[in-house]
C-alpha positions as a printed NumPy array, in Angstrom:
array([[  3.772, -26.039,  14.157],
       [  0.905, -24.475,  11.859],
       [  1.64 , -23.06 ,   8.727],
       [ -0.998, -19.974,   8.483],
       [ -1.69 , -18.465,   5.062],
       [ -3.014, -14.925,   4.23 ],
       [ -4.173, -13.416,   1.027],
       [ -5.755,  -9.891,   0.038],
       [ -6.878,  -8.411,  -2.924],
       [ -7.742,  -4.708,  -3.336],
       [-10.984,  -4.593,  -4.895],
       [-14.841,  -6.597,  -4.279],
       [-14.199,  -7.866,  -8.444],
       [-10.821,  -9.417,  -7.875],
       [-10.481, -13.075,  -7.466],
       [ -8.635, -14.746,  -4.558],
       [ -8.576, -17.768,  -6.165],
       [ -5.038, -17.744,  -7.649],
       [ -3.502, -17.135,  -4.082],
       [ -5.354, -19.653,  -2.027],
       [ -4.288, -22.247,  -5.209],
       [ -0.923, -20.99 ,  -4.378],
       [ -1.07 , -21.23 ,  -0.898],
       [ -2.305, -24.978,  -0.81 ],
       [  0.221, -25.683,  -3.088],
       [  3.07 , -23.694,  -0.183],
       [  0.972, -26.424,   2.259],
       [ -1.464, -24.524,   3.503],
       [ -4.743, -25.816,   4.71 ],
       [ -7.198, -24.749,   3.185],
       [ -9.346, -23.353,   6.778],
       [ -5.755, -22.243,   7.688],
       [ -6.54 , -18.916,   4.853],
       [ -7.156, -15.702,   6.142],
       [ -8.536, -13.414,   3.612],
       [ -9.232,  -9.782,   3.038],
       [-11.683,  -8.631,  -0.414],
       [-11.703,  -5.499,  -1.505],
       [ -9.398,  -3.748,   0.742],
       [ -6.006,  -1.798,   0.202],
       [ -2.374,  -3.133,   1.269],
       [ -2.012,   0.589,   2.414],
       [ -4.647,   0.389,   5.235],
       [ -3.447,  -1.5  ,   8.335],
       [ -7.687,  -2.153,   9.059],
       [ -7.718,  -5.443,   7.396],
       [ -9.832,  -7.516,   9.85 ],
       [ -8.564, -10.847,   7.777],
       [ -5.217,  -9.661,   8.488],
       [ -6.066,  -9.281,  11.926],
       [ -7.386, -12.895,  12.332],
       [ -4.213, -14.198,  10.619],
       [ -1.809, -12.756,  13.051],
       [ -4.187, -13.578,  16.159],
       [ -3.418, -17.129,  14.639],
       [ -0.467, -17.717,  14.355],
       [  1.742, -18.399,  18.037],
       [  5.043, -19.297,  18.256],
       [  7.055, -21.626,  15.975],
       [  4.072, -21.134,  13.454],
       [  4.605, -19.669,   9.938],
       [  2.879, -16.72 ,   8.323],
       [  2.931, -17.321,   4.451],
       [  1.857, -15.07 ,   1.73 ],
       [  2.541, -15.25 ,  -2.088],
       [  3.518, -12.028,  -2.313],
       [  4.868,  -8.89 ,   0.165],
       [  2.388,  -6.464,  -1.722],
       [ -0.166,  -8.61 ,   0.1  ],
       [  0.901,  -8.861,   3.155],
       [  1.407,  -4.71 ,   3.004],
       [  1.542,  -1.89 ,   0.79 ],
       [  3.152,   0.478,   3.713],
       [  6.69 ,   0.614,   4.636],
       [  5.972,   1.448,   8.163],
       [  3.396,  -1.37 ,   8.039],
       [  5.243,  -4.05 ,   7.081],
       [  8.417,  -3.466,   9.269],
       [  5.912,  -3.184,  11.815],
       [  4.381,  -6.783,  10.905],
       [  7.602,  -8.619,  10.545],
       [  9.065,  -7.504,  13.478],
       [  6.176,  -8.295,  15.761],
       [  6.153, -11.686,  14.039],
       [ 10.341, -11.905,  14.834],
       [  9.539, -11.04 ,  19.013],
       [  6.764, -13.373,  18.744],
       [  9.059, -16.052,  17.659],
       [  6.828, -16.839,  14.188],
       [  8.24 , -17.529,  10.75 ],
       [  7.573, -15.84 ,   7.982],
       [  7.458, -17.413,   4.331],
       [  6.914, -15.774,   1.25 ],
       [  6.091, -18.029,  -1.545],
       [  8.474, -20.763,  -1.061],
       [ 11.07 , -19.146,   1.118],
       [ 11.377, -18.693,   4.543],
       [ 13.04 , -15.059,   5.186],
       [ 14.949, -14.671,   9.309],
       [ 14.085, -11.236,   9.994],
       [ 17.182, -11.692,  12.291],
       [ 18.979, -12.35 ,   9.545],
       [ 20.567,  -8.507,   7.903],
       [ 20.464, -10.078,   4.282],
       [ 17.043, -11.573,   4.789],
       [ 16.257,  -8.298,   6.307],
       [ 17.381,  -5.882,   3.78 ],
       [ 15.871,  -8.382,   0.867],
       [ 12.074,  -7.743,   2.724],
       [ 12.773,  -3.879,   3.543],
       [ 13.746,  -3.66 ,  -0.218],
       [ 10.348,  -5.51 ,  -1.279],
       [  8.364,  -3.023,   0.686],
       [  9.959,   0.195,  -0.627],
       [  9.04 ,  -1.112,  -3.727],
       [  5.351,  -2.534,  -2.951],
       [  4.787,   0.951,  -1.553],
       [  6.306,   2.635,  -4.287],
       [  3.877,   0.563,  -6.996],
       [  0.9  ,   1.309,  -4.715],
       [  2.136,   5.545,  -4.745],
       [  1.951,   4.904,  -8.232],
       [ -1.449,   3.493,  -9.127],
       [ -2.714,   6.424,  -6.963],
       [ -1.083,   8.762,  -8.824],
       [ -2.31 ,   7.433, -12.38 ],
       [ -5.903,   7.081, -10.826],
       [ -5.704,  10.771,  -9.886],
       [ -4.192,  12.249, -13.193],
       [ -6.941,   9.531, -15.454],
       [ -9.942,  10.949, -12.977],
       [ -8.592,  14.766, -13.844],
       [ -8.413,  14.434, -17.237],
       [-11.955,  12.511, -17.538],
       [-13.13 ,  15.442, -15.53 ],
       [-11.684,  17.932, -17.669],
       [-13.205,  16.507, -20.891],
       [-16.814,  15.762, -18.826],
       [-16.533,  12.143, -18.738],
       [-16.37 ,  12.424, -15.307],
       [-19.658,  13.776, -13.33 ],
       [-19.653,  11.751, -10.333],
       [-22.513,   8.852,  -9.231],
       [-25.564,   9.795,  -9.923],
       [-28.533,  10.051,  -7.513],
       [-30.568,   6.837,  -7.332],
       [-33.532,   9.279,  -6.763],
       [-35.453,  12.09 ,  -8.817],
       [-35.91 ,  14.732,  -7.216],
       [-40.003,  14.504,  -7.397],
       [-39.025,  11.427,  -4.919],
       [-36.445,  13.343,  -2.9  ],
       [-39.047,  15.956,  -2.218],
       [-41.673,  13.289,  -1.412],
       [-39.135,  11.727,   0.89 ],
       [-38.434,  14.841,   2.616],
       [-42.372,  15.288,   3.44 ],
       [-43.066,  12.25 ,   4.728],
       [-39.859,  11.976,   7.394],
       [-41.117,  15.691,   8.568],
       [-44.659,  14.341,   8.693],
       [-43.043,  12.33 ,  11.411],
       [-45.225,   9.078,  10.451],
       [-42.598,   7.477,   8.935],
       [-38.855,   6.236,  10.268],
       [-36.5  ,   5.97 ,   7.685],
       [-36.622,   1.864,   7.447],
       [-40.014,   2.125,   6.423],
       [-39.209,   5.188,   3.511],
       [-36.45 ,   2.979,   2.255],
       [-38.596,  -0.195,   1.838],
       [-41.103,   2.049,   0.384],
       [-39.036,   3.431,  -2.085],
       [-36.977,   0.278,  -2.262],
       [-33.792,   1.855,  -1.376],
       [-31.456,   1.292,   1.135],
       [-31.544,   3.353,   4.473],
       [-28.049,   5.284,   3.268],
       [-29.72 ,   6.502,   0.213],
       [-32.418,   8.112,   2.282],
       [-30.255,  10.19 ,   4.595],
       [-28.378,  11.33 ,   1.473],
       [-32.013,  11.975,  -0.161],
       [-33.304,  14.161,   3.326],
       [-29.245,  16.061,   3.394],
       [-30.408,  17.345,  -0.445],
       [-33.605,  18.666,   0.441],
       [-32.174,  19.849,   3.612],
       [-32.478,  23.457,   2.178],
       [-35.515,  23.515,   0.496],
       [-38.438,  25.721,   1.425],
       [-41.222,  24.304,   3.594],
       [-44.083,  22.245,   1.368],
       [-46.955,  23.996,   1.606],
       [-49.808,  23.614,   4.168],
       [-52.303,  22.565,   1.431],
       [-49.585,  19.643,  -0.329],
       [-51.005,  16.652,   1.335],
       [-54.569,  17.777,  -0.344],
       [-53.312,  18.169,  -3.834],
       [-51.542,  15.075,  -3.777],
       [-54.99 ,  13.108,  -2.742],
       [-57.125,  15.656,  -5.409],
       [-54.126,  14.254,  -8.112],
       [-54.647,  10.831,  -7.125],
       [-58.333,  10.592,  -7.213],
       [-58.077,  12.3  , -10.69 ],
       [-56.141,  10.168, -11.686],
       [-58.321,   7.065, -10.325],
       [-61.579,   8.534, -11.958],
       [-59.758,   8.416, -15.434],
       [-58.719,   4.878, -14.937]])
């Protein structure tokens, strides 16, 4: 019998160090971990999740430190524990093993999960109401384009030239390939360059060459 461990946490500058720790010390192996950065409890497309319950068969055990990690959806994690009940797998959180056959075990985890989803509702709701109020006062203006929009226009002309593909604009610019289709969807509107562009850009540059 395997004892499978799974740990998340909901952001790319969180650690996971403190939960595998814990996990080894619930007897865990180490390659037994199945982990998930920078992705919420609320979303059920964890593809660490995923791995952990493809795992686990029966008479294994599914262990997590915490409910909140295992899901921050009611729906989700009734859903979870019961297909780890049919499929005859244990579940453990931190050092106890809860029966989901059991209707004390099973109120005790349905009560955990009204409350992870509950703290999760909450952080949302803060984030929303600090993000509104930065807004208000103009703290709040959004990300910022990587590119000017000199270099946004230049894009723009050389992908309708059509002698360029957008790999070879990014590496150019030494963006990625997202921030050119985001560069060509802002100059989407513009006016045609004019016809005589290409020649004032090489009369500029040899200008420019002869002062050098």
């Amino acid at each position: 019998m395997a004892n499978i461990g799974y740990a998340r946490c909901s952001t790319l500058a969180q650690d996971l160090t403190a939960q595998r720790q814990a996990l080894a010390a619930l007897g865990v192996p180490a390659d037994r971990v199945y982990l998930d950065k920078g992705l919420t409890g609320a979303s059920r497309a964890r593809p660490g999740l995923d791995q952990a319950l493809a795992a686990v068969r029966e008479g294994d055990t599914l262990t997590v430190t915490k409910l909140d990690r295992l899901a921050r959806s009611v729906p989700d994690a009734l859903d979870i524990l019961s297909q780890l009940s049919a499929r005859g797998v244990r579940f453990a959180l931190g050092g106890s093993v809860y029966d989901w056959n059991d209707p004390f075990a099973r109120m005790f985890l349905q009560i955990l999960a009204v409350i992870a989803e509950f703290e999760a509702n909450l952080i949302r709701q803060r984030t929303r109401e600090g993000m509104a109020i930065a807004r208000q006062n103009g703290r709040l203006r959004g990300k910022q384009p990587t590119l000017k929009p000199a270099q946004d226009r230049e894009i723009r002309r050389m992908h309708d030239s059509g002698d360029y593909n957008i790999a070879e604009i990014a590496a150019l610019f030494n963006v990625s390939r997202p921030t050119v289709y985001r560069s060509l969807e802002r100059t989407a509107e513009l006016p045609p360059l004019p016809a005589e562009y290409d020649q004032l850009l090489i009369r500029t540059a040899d200008r420019h060459a002869g002062r050098s």
